[in-house]
Amino acid sequence: MTQSTAVEPAFDRLLQVAVEVFAECGFREATVREICSRANVNVASVNYYFRSKEALYAQALAFAFREANRLYPLDAILDKGLPAEQRLTMFIGNFLHKLLDDSHLGLHSKLIAREIADPTKALDEIIETAIVPQFVLLVEIIQQILGASAEKLVVQRCLLSIFGQCLMFKHSRSIIDRLYPELIADESAIQASAEHIAQFSLAALARFAQQ
Amino acid sequence: MTQSTAVEPAFDRLLQVAVEVFAECGFREATVREICSRANVNVASVNYYFRSKEALYAQALAFAFREANRLYPLDAILDKGLPAEQRLTMFIGNFLHKLLDDSHLGLHSKLIAREIADPTKALDEIIETAIVPQFVLLVEIIQQILGASAEKLVVQRCLLSIFGQCLMFKHSRSIIDRLYPELIADESAIQASAEHIAQFSLAALARFAQQ
DNA sequence: GCTTGTATTAAACAGTTGTTTAAAATAATT
DNA sequence: AATTATTTTAAACAACTGTTTAATACAAGC
């Protein structure tokens, strides 16, 4: 027992701290020394347990995904028995809370958003395991609302319209913090913002469905 | 004449190359040596002409803004005589083309988007000179559509809904490139995407205006 | 032609980066 | 208890970072 705080094995501490630091700084700006320092392990540990900084990053991403699915399960939204409008509202609420969760375990979205905005080699796997399933789910919901006759391109553009509204709160967080902080001040404000996006999108989709 | 390619003075070349490299790599990842190498000047030139790497970045940002306003003037959109719906459509078209312009002079939006996603000290000035004026313009248009009785918070959320749809194409470009490349394949595809966003938003706003 | 101020250069600086090494400490196995 | 395997350590590595220096080249003004 070299470390008094070492209740968890070094490997696990390293992985958790890595998610934190990579989320804060991004892959390139994060340093192995900072990660090791926070995890109370020697600098050489990263290369001992994980082969390299890059391999640690890949494992940290995978770990963050597992946590995201554990904390924000999509179960209810997958229920095809519910009305599509309700499922869309639930989806947006779930997604926005996921994006704006600043708790110690909510760093995964920051990590993922970083990877999207500034891709590394790990992006392709992320798209496959995290993005595509969400896209597939939302495409299904949109198609249900627009009807079977909806063009594929229209469905895709509506998908981007909805995701774009949500992601605005993550990617442009720095602007919202400065100009409209009251929109994400607390839990109820976030909920209200989610409901706005749902209403805005449902209104637009309803018009598209008429045509 | 030490450099055969030195048709422009070193100062100007340095500034133009800086926009390129900072847009490609971001402030932190971009290196002074890379910038100097591409500009065919000595490593010491950055500190000679500009005080530091950070000062060069600030000047590169300012330069990028001047170029953006020169290439994509908002003149027509400022005309309050036009119908608000038409102005909104024009605004979105202008904004999306600005965001997706990949030409040699269109790097400014990449630079700005980078700064938003991963702010440096320079962000506050950017918000003041580039973001706020666009927000003010769009707020005015939205208010005109929703009517004078519209709540301030609703206007703000609609603003974010519209900006979010546009910025999706910039911030999540890496995903669109992989999953829906046909949406931004060429000029006409971009125009069609812009028109979709306009229709989507106008449909939603019309519903909001009824209430 | 000489002097003055500007521009450019190669070299070095001090600091940080990811990674490796080889020795020491600890744990597990026999 | 002795041997083996695993973990942890401090130190060094080579490569790279932004910045500084001091010497040189060049231009304009007198």
Tab-separated table of C-alpha atoms (C1' of nucleotides) in Angstrom:
chain	number	residue	atom	x	y	z
A	1	MET	CA	0.000	0.000	0.000
A	2	THR	CA	2.013	2.931	-1.301
A	3	GLN	CA	-0.887	5.331	-1.691
A	4	SER	CA	-3.233	6.124	1.171
A	5	THR	CA	-5.991	7.027	-1.279
A	6	ALA	CA	-5.537	3.911	-3.329
A	7	VAL	CA	-8.804	2.208	-2.565
A	8	GLU	CA	-9.131	1.363	-6.232
A	9	PRO	CA	-6.382	-0.244	-8.270
A	10	ALA	CA	-4.153	2.081	-10.246
A	11	PHE	CA	-5.580	0.888	-13.543
A	12	ASP	CA	-9.113	1.963	-12.680
A	13	ARG	CA	-8.095	5.289	-11.173
A	14	LEU	CA	-6.073	6.014	-14.281
A	15	LEU	CA	-9.046	5.323	-16.529
A	16	GLN	CA	-11.442	7.528	-14.576
A	17	VAL	CA	-9.015	10.401	-14.298
A	18	ALA	CA	-8.241	10.086	-18.000
A	19	VAL	CA	-11.894	10.693	-18.868
A	20	GLU	CA	-11.841	13.827	-16.716
A	21	VAL	CA	-8.651	15.285	-18.107
A	22	PHE	CA	-9.340	14.400	-21.739
A	23	ALA	CA	-12.804	15.962	-21.410
A	24	GLU	CA	-11.333	19.124	-19.928
A	25	CYS	CA	-8.389	19.558	-22.256
A	26	GLY	CA	-8.928	17.398	-25.309
A	27	PHE	CA	-6.585	14.661	-26.438
A	28	ARG	CA	-3.753	16.811	-27.688
A	29	GLU	CA	-3.698	19.334	-24.884
A	30	ALA	CA	-4.070	16.774	-22.104
A	31	THR	CA	-0.736	15.613	-20.707
A	32	VAL	CA	0.222	12.215	-19.399
A	33	ARG	CA	1.833	13.884	-16.414
A	34	GLU	CA	-1.367	15.696	-15.457
A	35	ILE	CA	-3.376	12.489	-15.647
A	36	CYS	CA	-0.842	10.551	-13.583
A	37	SER	CA	-0.559	13.331	-11.065
A	38	ARG	CA	-4.311	13.408	-10.434
A	39	ALA	CA	-4.444	9.625	-10.245
A	40	ASN	CA	-1.544	9.505	-7.799
A	41	VAL	CA	0.543	7.189	-9.936
A	42	ASN	CA	3.953	7.384	-11.527
A	43	VAL	CA	4.385	8.894	-15.008
A	44	ALA	CA	5.417	5.550	-16.388
A	45	SER	CA	2.125	3.912	-15.408
A	46	VAL	CA	0.267	5.038	-18.516
A	47	ASN	CA	2.747	3.218	-20.712
A	48	TYR	CA	2.821	0.264	-18.363
A	49	TYR	CA	-0.933	-0.387	-18.125
A	50	PHE	CA	-1.991	1.063	-21.457
A	51	ARG	CA	0.481	0.891	-24.278
A	52	SER	CA	0.512	4.619	-24.992
A	53	LYS	CA	-1.325	7.877	-24.436
A	54	GLU	CA	-3.342	7.174	-27.569
A	55	ALA	CA	-4.407	3.743	-26.365
A	56	LEU	CA	-5.425	5.224	-23.025
A	57	TYR	CA	-7.554	7.749	-24.888
A	58	ALA	CA	-9.317	5.014	-26.853
A	59	GLN	CA	-10.062	3.077	-23.666
A	60	ALA	CA	-11.239	6.224	-21.894
A	61	LEU	CA	-13.682	6.884	-24.723
A	62	ALA	CA	-15.036	3.349	-24.564
A	63	PHE	CA	-15.405	3.671	-20.799
A	64	ALA	CA	-17.256	6.975	-21.183
A	65	PHE	CA	-19.747	5.321	-23.536
A	66	ARG	CA	-20.485	2.551	-21.104
A	67	GLU	CA	-21.149	5.148	-18.409
A	68	ALA	CA	-23.360	7.218	-20.708
A	69	ASN	CA	-25.570	4.255	-21.525
A	70	ARG	CA	-25.707	3.285	-17.878
A	71	LEU	CA	-26.715	6.782	-16.693
A	72	TYR	CA	-29.086	7.701	-19.505
A	73	PRO	CA	-30.757	4.564	-20.834
A	74	LEU	CA	-32.919	4.956	-23.917
A	75	ASP	CA	-35.261	2.147	-22.845
A	76	ALA	CA	-38.539	4.091	-22.666
A	77	ILE	CA	-37.846	5.821	-25.975
A	78	LEU	CA	-37.376	2.483	-27.709
A	79	ASP	CA	-40.976	1.510	-26.937
A	80	LYS	CA	-42.646	1.555	-30.340
A	81	GLY	CA	-46.054	1.373	-28.737
A	82	LEU	CA	-45.901	5.009	-27.659
A	83	PRO	CA	-46.968	7.884	-29.957
A	84	ALA	CA	-44.102	9.170	-32.077
A	85	GLU	CA	-44.600	12.740	-30.845
A	86	GLN	CA	-44.154	11.652	-27.255
A	87	ARG	CA	-41.100	9.576	-28.117
A	88	LEU	CA	-39.538	12.556	-29.875
A	89	THR	CA	-40.105	14.757	-26.839
A	90	MET	CA	-38.566	12.127	-24.581
A	91	PHE	CA	-35.629	11.675	-26.915
A	92	ILE	CA	-34.840	15.379	-26.964
A	93	GLY	CA	-35.155	15.659	-23.179
A	94	ASN	CA	-32.895	12.680	-22.653
A	95	PHE	CA	-30.354	13.963	-25.144
A	96	LEU	CA	-30.243	17.512	-23.804
A	97	HIS	CA	-29.853	16.400	-20.214
A	98	LYS	CA	-27.086	14.103	-21.321
A	99	LEU	CA	-25.342	16.972	-23.080
A	100	LEU	CA	-25.679	19.449	-20.235
A	101	ASP	CA	-24.921	17.097	-17.383
A	102	ASP	CA	-21.938	18.608	-15.629
A	103	SER	CA	-21.729	16.054	-12.853
A	104	HIS	CA	-18.592	14.071	-12.232
A	105	LEU	CA	-19.927	11.247	-14.373
A	106	GLY	CA	-21.365	13.459	-17.083
A	107	LEU	CA	-18.063	14.237	-18.715
A	108	HIS	CA	-18.618	11.651	-21.400
A	109	SER	CA	-20.625	14.051	-23.571
A	110	LYS	CA	-17.866	16.625	-23.362
A	111	LEU	CA	-15.392	13.985	-24.454
A	112	ILE	CA	-17.587	12.932	-27.356
A	113	ALA	CA	-18.376	16.497	-28.409
A	114	ARG	CA	-14.667	17.246	-28.425
A	115	GLU	CA	-13.999	14.255	-30.594
A	116	ILE	CA	-16.668	15.369	-33.072
A	117	ALA	CA	-15.464	18.955	-33.253
A	118	ASP	CA	-11.803	18.000	-33.483
A	119	PRO	CA	-11.564	14.394	-34.629
A	120	THR	CA	-8.722	12.038	-33.828
A	121	LYS	CA	-8.217	8.521	-35.120
A	122	ALA	CA	-10.848	7.344	-32.662
A	123	LEU	CA	-13.752	9.127	-34.367
A	124	ASP	CA	-14.815	6.346	-36.701
A	125	GLU	CA	-15.417	3.921	-33.880
A	126	ILE	CA	-17.346	6.575	-31.967
A	127	ILE	CA	-19.648	7.205	-34.897
A	128	GLU	CA	-20.323	3.512	-35.193
A	129	THR	CA	-21.016	2.827	-31.528
A	130	ALA	CA	-22.537	6.097	-30.296
A	131	ILE	CA	-23.835	8.242	-33.139
A	132	VAL	CA	-25.345	5.783	-35.600
A	133	PRO	CA	-27.661	4.069	-33.071
A	134	GLN	CA	-29.073	7.451	-32.026
A	135	PHE	CA	-29.491	8.479	-35.659
A	136	VAL	CA	-31.284	5.234	-36.491
A	137	LEU	CA	-33.672	5.719	-33.595
A	138	LEU	CA	-34.466	9.299	-34.521
A	139	VAL	CA	-34.879	8.482	-38.210
A	140	GLU	CA	-37.477	5.900	-37.268
A	141	ILE	CA	-39.396	8.409	-35.143
A	142	ILE	CA	-39.276	11.120	-37.796
A	143	GLN	CA	-40.456	8.722	-40.501
A	144	GLN	CA	-43.388	7.776	-38.330
A	145	ILE	CA	-44.375	11.434	-37.989
A	146	LEU	CA	-43.813	12.423	-41.611
A	147	GLY	CA	-45.435	9.313	-43.007
A	148	ALA	CA	-44.115	6.607	-45.292
A	149	SER	CA	-44.151	8.855	-48.347
A	150	ALA	CA	-41.489	11.164	-46.919
A	151	GLU	CA	-38.371	11.565	-49.005
A	152	LYS	CA	-35.165	10.169	-47.618
A	153	LEU	CA	-33.344	13.485	-47.986
A	154	VAL	CA	-36.102	15.324	-46.135
A	155	VAL	CA	-35.925	12.874	-43.247
A	156	GLN	CA	-32.156	13.302	-43.074
A	157	ARG	CA	-32.403	17.081	-43.054
A	158	CYS	CA	-35.061	17.016	-40.345
A	159	LEU	CA	-32.792	14.760	-38.327
A	160	LEU	CA	-29.991	17.280	-38.592
A	161	SER	CA	-32.374	20.109	-37.699
A	162	ILE	CA	-33.312	18.385	-34.462
A	163	PHE	CA	-29.826	17.263	-33.531
A	164	GLY	CA	-28.483	20.693	-34.402
A	165	GLN	CA	-30.853	22.402	-31.992
A	166	CYS	CA	-29.720	20.095	-29.197
A	167	LEU	CA	-26.019	20.202	-29.973
A	168	MET	CA	-26.115	23.997	-30.033
A	169	PHE	CA	-26.236	23.784	-26.253
A	170	LYS	CA	-23.065	21.741	-26.188
A	171	HIS	CA	-20.914	23.122	-28.990
A	172	SER	CA	-21.786	26.752	-28.392
A	173	ARG	CA	-22.001	26.429	-24.656
A	174	SER	CA	-19.405	29.157	-24.252
A	175	ILE	CA	-21.661	31.638	-26.041
A	176	ILE	CA	-24.824	30.643	-24.202
A	177	ASP	CA	-23.007	30.942	-20.904
A	178	ARG	CA	-22.171	34.527	-21.767
A	179	LEU	CA	-25.293	35.758	-23.577
A	180	TYR	CA	-28.235	33.651	-22.374
A	181	PRO	CA	-27.155	31.928	-19.135
A	182	GLU	CA	-30.745	31.824	-17.849
A	183	LEU	CA	-31.625	29.229	-20.498
A	184	ILE	CA	-29.507	26.613	-18.778
A	185	ALA	CA	-29.370	28.008	-15.270
A	186	ASP	CA	-30.870	24.968	-13.540
A	187	GLU	CA	-32.657	21.698	-14.040
A	188	SER	CA	-36.040	23.297	-14.791
A	189	ALA	CA	-34.521	25.733	-17.269
A	190	ILE	CA	-32.902	22.858	-19.134
A	191	GLN	CA	-36.208	21.016	-19.121
A	192	ALA	CA	-37.937	24.119	-20.518
A	193	SER	CA	-35.299	24.413	-23.243
A	194	ALA	CA	-35.811	20.756	-24.130
A	195	GLU	CA	-39.562	21.280	-24.356
A	196	HIS	CA	-39.035	24.271	-26.601
A	197	ILE	CA	-36.929	22.231	-29.003
A	198	ALA	CA	-39.566	19.504	-29.016
A	199	GLN	CA	-42.392	21.967	-29.717
A	200	PHE	CA	-40.370	23.803	-32.336
A	201	SER	CA	-39.528	20.555	-34.093
A	202	LEU	CA	-42.997	19.043	-33.838
A	203	ALA	CA	-44.542	22.191	-35.281
A	204	ALA	CA	-42.157	22.068	-38.226
A	205	LEU	CA	-42.623	18.329	-38.746
A	206	ALA	CA	-46.406	18.719	-38.671
A	207	ARG	CA	-46.199	21.238	-41.494
A	208	PHE	CA	-43.872	18.955	-43.455
A	209	ALA	CA	-46.252	16.043	-42.935
A	210	GLN	CA	-49.118	17.945	-44.547
A	211	GLN	CA	-47.255	18.262	-47.822
B	1	MET	CA	15.263	39.793	-52.233
B	2	THR	CA	16.036	36.747	-50.177
B	3	GLN	CA	12.888	34.804	-51.086
B	4	SER	CA	11.897	34.216	-54.668
B	5	THR	CA	8.227	33.900	-53.671
B	6	ALA	CA	8.242	37.076	-51.610
B	7	VAL	CA	5.938	39.170	-53.721
B	8	GLU	CA	4.152	40.275	-50.568
B	9	PRO	CA	5.959	41.584	-47.514
B	10	ALA	CA	6.720	39.069	-44.787
B	11	PHE	CA	4.205	40.613	-42.412
B	12	ASP	CA	1.269	40.016	-44.756
B	13	ARG	CA	2.341	36.533	-45.720
B	14	LEU	CA	2.675	35.657	-42.059
B	15	LEU	CA	-0.853	36.881	-41.307
B	16	GLN	CA	-2.454	34.966	-44.150
B	17	VAL	CA	-0.609	31.753	-43.396
B	18	ALA	CA	-1.480	32.132	-39.716
B	19	VAL	CA	-5.203	32.104	-40.549
B	20	GLU	CA	-4.679	28.913	-42.523
B	21	VAL	CA	-2.676	27.069	-39.902
B	22	PHE	CA	-4.726	28.206	-36.914
B	23	ALA	CA	-7.891	27.148	-38.760
B	24	GLU	CA	-6.425	23.751	-39.500
B	25	CYS	CA	-4.874	23.008	-36.142
B	26	GLY	CA	-6.355	25.361	-33.572
B	27	PHE	CA	-4.350	27.773	-31.498
B	28	ARG	CA	-2.682	25.311	-29.180
B	29	GLU	CA	-1.792	22.680	-31.737
B	30	ALA	CA	-0.538	25.117	-34.341
B	31	THR	CA	3.195	25.725	-34.116
B	32	VAL	CA	5.122	28.877	-34.806
B	33	ARG	CA	7.606	26.874	-36.818
B	34	GLU	CA	4.901	25.477	-39.094
B	35	ILE	CA	3.518	28.943	-39.752
B	36	CYS	CA	6.955	30.386	-40.464
B	37	SER	CA	7.877	27.466	-42.657
B	38	ARG	CA	4.813	27.895	-44.869
B	39	ALA	CA	5.343	31.664	-45.033
B	40	ASN	CA	9.002	31.205	-45.964
B	41	VAL	CA	10.272	33.321	-43.097
B	42	ASN	CA	12.589	32.723	-40.175
B	43	VAL	CA	11.241	31.342	-36.885
B	44	ALA	CA	12.047	34.584	-35.140
B	45	SER	CA	9.792	36.609	-37.436
B	46	VAL	CA	6.623	35.912	-35.446
B	47	ASN	CA	8.147	37.463	-32.360
B	48	TYR	CA	9.660	40.247	-34.410
B	49	TYR	CA	6.536	41.434	-36.239
B	50	PHE	CA	3.937	40.327	-33.718
B	51	ARG	CA	4.924	40.266	-30.088
B	52	SER	CA	4.099	36.615	-29.507
B	53	LYS	CA	2.217	33.629	-30.861
B	54	GLU	CA	-0.841	34.770	-28.905
B	55	ALA	CA	-0.731	38.270	-30.399
B	56	LEU	CA	-0.421	36.783	-33.874
B	57	TYR	CA	-3.502	34.671	-33.178
B	58	ALA	CA	-5.496	37.721	-32.118
B	59	GLN	CA	-4.488	39.601	-35.269
B	60	ALA	CA	-5.241	36.569	-37.431
B	61	LEU	CA	-8.735	36.415	-35.949
B	62	ALA	CA	-9.334	40.109	-36.611
B	63	PHE	CA	-8.091	39.654	-40.164
B	64	ALA	CA	-10.413	36.692	-40.682
B	65	PHE	CA	-13.390	38.807	-39.603
B	66	ARG	CA	-12.559	41.557	-42.048
B	67	GLU	CA	-12.384	38.958	-44.816
B	68	ALA	CA	-15.676	37.365	-43.759
B	69	ASN	CA	-17.525	40.664	-43.893
B	70	ARG	CA	-15.929	41.499	-47.201
B	71	LEU	CA	-16.873	38.163	-48.816
B	72	TYR	CA	-20.339	37.751	-47.319
B	73	PRO	CA	-21.883	41.169	-46.740
B	74	LEU	CA	-25.188	41.268	-44.880
B	75	ASP	CA	-26.368	44.362	-46.753
B	76	ALA	CA	-29.515	42.968	-48.354
B	77	ILE	CA	-30.598	41.280	-45.131
B	78	LEU	CA	-30.398	44.560	-43.255
B	79	ASP	CA	-33.113	46.050	-45.457
B	80	LYS	CA	-36.074	46.395	-43.125
B	81	GLY	CA	-38.367	47.043	-46.030
B	82	LEU	CA	-38.360	43.377	-47.045
B	83	PRO	CA	-40.744	40.816	-45.535
B	84	ALA	CA	-39.301	39.168	-42.407
B	85	GLU	CA	-39.789	35.676	-43.855
B	86	GLN	CA	-37.672	36.543	-46.862
B	87	ARG	CA	-34.990	38.142	-44.713
B	88	LEU	CA	-34.814	35.029	-42.551
B	89	THR	CA	-34.377	32.827	-45.600
B	90	MET	CA	-31.634	35.101	-46.885
B	91	PHE	CA	-29.942	35.178	-43.511
B	92	ILE	CA	-29.824	31.396	-43.258
B	93	GLY	CA	-28.556	31.038	-46.808
B	94	ASN	CA	-25.837	33.597	-46.224
B	95	PHE	CA	-24.834	32.040	-42.919
B	96	LEU	CA	-24.712	28.459	-44.194
B	97	HIS	CA	-22.653	29.365	-47.245
B	98	LYS	CA	-20.311	31.252	-44.979
B	99	LEU	CA	-19.963	28.211	-42.740
B	100	LEU	CA	-19.419	25.718	-45.530
B	101	ASP	CA	-17.136	27.806	-47.703
B	102	ASP	CA	-13.978	25.775	-48.068
B	103	SER	CA	-12.197	28.164	-50.382
B	104	HIS	CA	-8.820	29.592	-49.545
B	105	LEU	CA	-10.462	32.660	-48.045
B	106	GLY	CA	-13.250	30.790	-46.308
B	107	LEU	CA	-11.141	29.566	-43.444
B	108	HIS	CA	-12.400	32.312	-41.186
B	109	SER	CA	-15.483	30.343	-40.186
B	110	LYS	CA	-13.342	27.377	-39.246
B	111	LEU	CA	-11.213	29.653	-37.114
B	112	ILE	CA	-14.256	31.151	-35.418
B	113	ALA	CA	-15.950	27.798	-34.916
B	114	ARG	CA	-12.778	26.505	-33.306
B	115	GLU	CA	-12.655	29.443	-30.985
B	116	ILE	CA	-16.271	28.837	-29.937
B	117	ALA	CA	-15.821	25.123	-29.364
B	118	ASP	CA	-12.528	25.540	-27.544
B	119	PRO	CA	-12.254	29.107	-26.304
B	120	THR	CA	-9.017	30.973	-25.738
B	121	LYS	CA	-8.602	34.419	-24.247
B	122	ALA	CA	-9.701	35.880	-27.558
B	123	LEU	CA	-13.294	34.614	-27.329
B	124	ASP	CA	-14.821	37.611	-25.580
B	125	GLU	CA	-13.768	39.983	-28.324
B	126	ILE	CA	-15.072	37.585	-30.961
B	127	ILE	CA	-18.476	37.421	-29.319
B	128	GLU	CA	-18.630	41.190	-29.223
B	129	THR	CA	-17.570	41.820	-32.813
B	130	ALA	CA	-18.888	38.771	-34.681
B	131	ILE	CA	-21.594	36.968	-32.716
B	132	VAL	CA	-23.617	39.729	-31.074
B	133	PRO	CA	-24.321	41.686	-34.292
B	134	GLN	CA	-25.653	38.520	-35.951
B	135	PHE	CA	-27.742	37.701	-32.882
B	136	VAL	CA	-29.189	41.217	-32.790
B	137	LEU	CA	-30.139	40.998	-36.440
B	138	LEU	CA	-31.804	37.618	-36.069
B	139	VAL	CA	-33.620	38.632	-32.895
B	140	GLU	CA	-35.155	41.555	-34.769
B	141	ILE	CA	-36.319	39.282	-37.594
B	142	ILE	CA	-37.768	36.688	-35.234
B	143	GLN	CA	-39.628	39.332	-33.235
B	144	GLN	CA	-41.144	40.644	-36.408
B	145	ILE	CA	-42.443	37.189	-37.269
B	146	LEU	CA	-43.653	36.236	-33.794
B	147	GLY	CA	-45.231	39.611	-33.126
B	148	ALA	CA	-44.619	42.176	-30.413
B	149	SER	CA	-46.295	40.068	-27.742
B	150	ALA	CA	-43.672	37.323	-27.965
B	151	GLU	CA	-41.851	36.505	-24.752
B	152	LYS	CA	-38.189	37.328	-24.588
B	153	LEU	CA	-37.229	33.796	-23.571
B	154	VAL	CA	-39.178	32.336	-26.483
B	155	VAL	CA	-37.395	34.628	-28.925
B	156	GLN	CA	-34.044	33.603	-27.491
B	157	ARG	CA	-34.833	29.915	-27.750
B	158	CYS	CA	-36.014	30.297	-31.332
B	159	LEU	CA	-32.791	32.109	-32.090
B	160	LEU	CA	-30.794	29.181	-30.736
B	161	SER	CA	-32.978	26.727	-32.671
B	162	ILE	CA	-32.148	28.462	-35.936
B	163	PHE	CA	-28.488	28.997	-35.231
B	164	GLY	CA	-28.187	25.442	-33.989
B	165	GLN	CA	-29.524	24.026	-37.234
B	166	CYS	CA	-26.966	26.037	-39.204
B	167	LEU	CA	-24.019	25.391	-36.924
B	168	MET	CA	-24.730	21.663	-37.032
B	169	PHE	CA	-23.169	21.750	-40.485
B	170	LYS	CA	-20.006	23.279	-39.113
B	171	HIS	CA	-19.502	21.671	-35.722
B	172	SER	CA	-20.577	18.206	-36.762
B	173	ARG	CA	-19.126	18.419	-40.220
B	174	SER	CA	-17.058	15.326	-39.565
B	175	ILE	CA	-20.210	13.292	-39.010
B	176	ILE	CA	-22.094	14.698	-41.997
B	177	ASP	CA	-19.106	14.009	-44.205
B	178	ARG	CA	-19.281	10.367	-43.195
B	179	LEU	CA	-23.020	9.701	-42.926
B	180	TYR	CA	-24.804	12.191	-45.220
B	181	PRO	CA	-22.193	13.598	-47.618
B	182	GLU	CA	-24.816	14.211	-50.312
B	183	LEU	CA	-26.342	17.006	-48.198
B	184	ILE	CA	-23.312	19.205	-48.747
B	185	ALA	CA	-21.898	17.681	-51.909
B	186	ASP	CA	-22.025	20.845	-54.003
B	187	GLU	CA	-23.346	24.372	-54.205
B	188	SER	CA	-26.917	23.343	-55.045
B	189	ALA	CA	-26.992	20.785	-52.228
B	190	ILE	CA	-25.916	23.441	-49.750
B	191	GLN	CA	-28.570	25.773	-51.114
B	192	ALA	CA	-31.182	23.040	-50.695
B	193	SER	CA	-30.047	22.426	-47.122
B	194	ALA	CA	-30.325	26.143	-46.410
B	195	GLU	CA	-33.838	26.220	-47.825
B	196	HIS	CA	-34.781	23.256	-45.686
B	197	ILE	CA	-33.623	25.039	-42.548
B	198	ALA	CA	-35.557	28.140	-43.571
B	199	GLN	CA	-38.756	26.170	-44.238
B	200	PHE	CA	-38.353	24.128	-41.059
B	201	SER	CA	-37.861	27.273	-39.007
B	202	LEU	CA	-40.605	29.306	-40.675
B	203	ALA	CA	-43.091	26.478	-40.148
B	204	ALA	CA	-42.205	26.341	-36.458
B	205	LEU	CA	-42.287	30.127	-36.058
B	206	ALA	CA	-45.668	30.331	-37.769
B	207	ARG	CA	-47.074	27.908	-35.212
B	208	PHE	CA	-45.510	29.861	-32.370
B	209	ALA	CA	-46.952	33.106	-33.759
B	210	GLN	CA	-50.478	31.729	-33.612
B	211	GLN	CA	-50.255	31.245	-29.884
C	1	DG	C1'	30.759	56.399	-49.008
C	2	DC	C1'	29.267	56.331	-44.627
C	3	DT	C1'	25.893	56.075	-41.173
C	4	DT	C1'	21.513	54.916	-39.340
C	5	DG	C1'	17.445	52.123	-38.810
C	6	DT	C1'	15.127	48.074	-40.375
C	7	DA	C1'	14.981	43.183	-41.697
C	8	DT	C1'	16.651	38.522	-41.615
C	9	DT	C1'	19.375	34.906	-40.082
C	10	DA	C1'	21.349	30.655	-37.492
C	11	DA	C1'	21.965	29.276	-33.085
C	12	DA	C1'	20.869	28.646	-28.595
C	13	DC	C1'	17.691	28.903	-24.608
C	14	DA	C1'	14.749	26.945	-21.050
C	15	DG	C1'	10.692	24.437	-20.635
C	16	DT	C1'	7.533	20.670	-21.787
C	17	DT	C1'	6.130	16.596	-24.179
C	18	DG	C1'	5.484	11.100	-24.562
C	19	DT	C1'	8.230	7.352	-23.777
C	20	DT	C1'	11.939	4.207	-22.063
C	21	DT	C1'	15.074	2.270	-18.767
C	22	DA	C1'	16.846	-0.255	-15.128
C	23	DA	C1'	16.620	-0.610	-10.344
C	24	DA	C1'	13.777	-1.145	-6.230
C	25	DA	C1'	9.584	-2.640	-3.820
C	26	DT	C1'	5.798	-5.532	-3.416
C	27	DA	C1'	2.942	-9.649	-4.219
C	28	DA	C1'	2.237	-14.430	-5.543
C	29	DT	C1'	3.814	-19.019	-6.085
C	30	DT	C1'	6.342	-22.941	-4.976
D	1	DA	C1'	11.751	-19.371	3.366
D	2	DA	C1'	13.192	-18.911	-1.362
D	3	DT	C1'	11.939	-17.965	-5.959
D	4	DT	C1'	9.317	-15.988	-9.380
D	5	DA	C1'	6.281	-12.553	-11.270
D	6	DT	C1'	4.172	-8.192	-10.981
D	7	DT	C1'	4.030	-3.396	-9.762
D	8	DT	C1'	6.106	1.034	-8.756
D	9	DT	C1'	9.728	4.167	-8.819
D	10	DA	C1'	13.180	8.052	-10.065
D	11	DA	C1'	15.865	9.300	-13.679
D	12	DA	C1'	16.958	9.956	-18.164
D	13	DC	C1'	15.815	10.099	-23.139
D	14	DA	C1'	15.114	12.475	-27.505
D	15	DA	C1'	11.980	15.368	-29.706
D	16	DC	C1'	9.491	19.435	-29.727
D	17	DT	C1'	7.637	23.940	-27.902
D	18	DG	C1'	7.725	29.515	-27.859
D	19	DT	C1'	11.064	32.807	-27.290
D	20	DT	C1'	15.587	35.304	-27.174
D	21	DT	C1'	20.071	36.570	-28.713
D	22	DA	C1'	23.657	38.526	-31.186
D	23	DA	C1'	25.555	38.686	-35.588
D	24	DT	C1'	24.715	39.707	-40.359
D	25	DA	C1'	22.431	41.696	-44.541
D	26	DC	C1'	20.008	45.247	-46.491
D	27	DA	C1'	17.867	49.587	-47.346
D	28	DA	C1'	17.299	54.758	-47.085
D	29	DG	C1'	19.120	59.434	-45.858
D	30	DC	C1'	22.714	62.525	-45.710
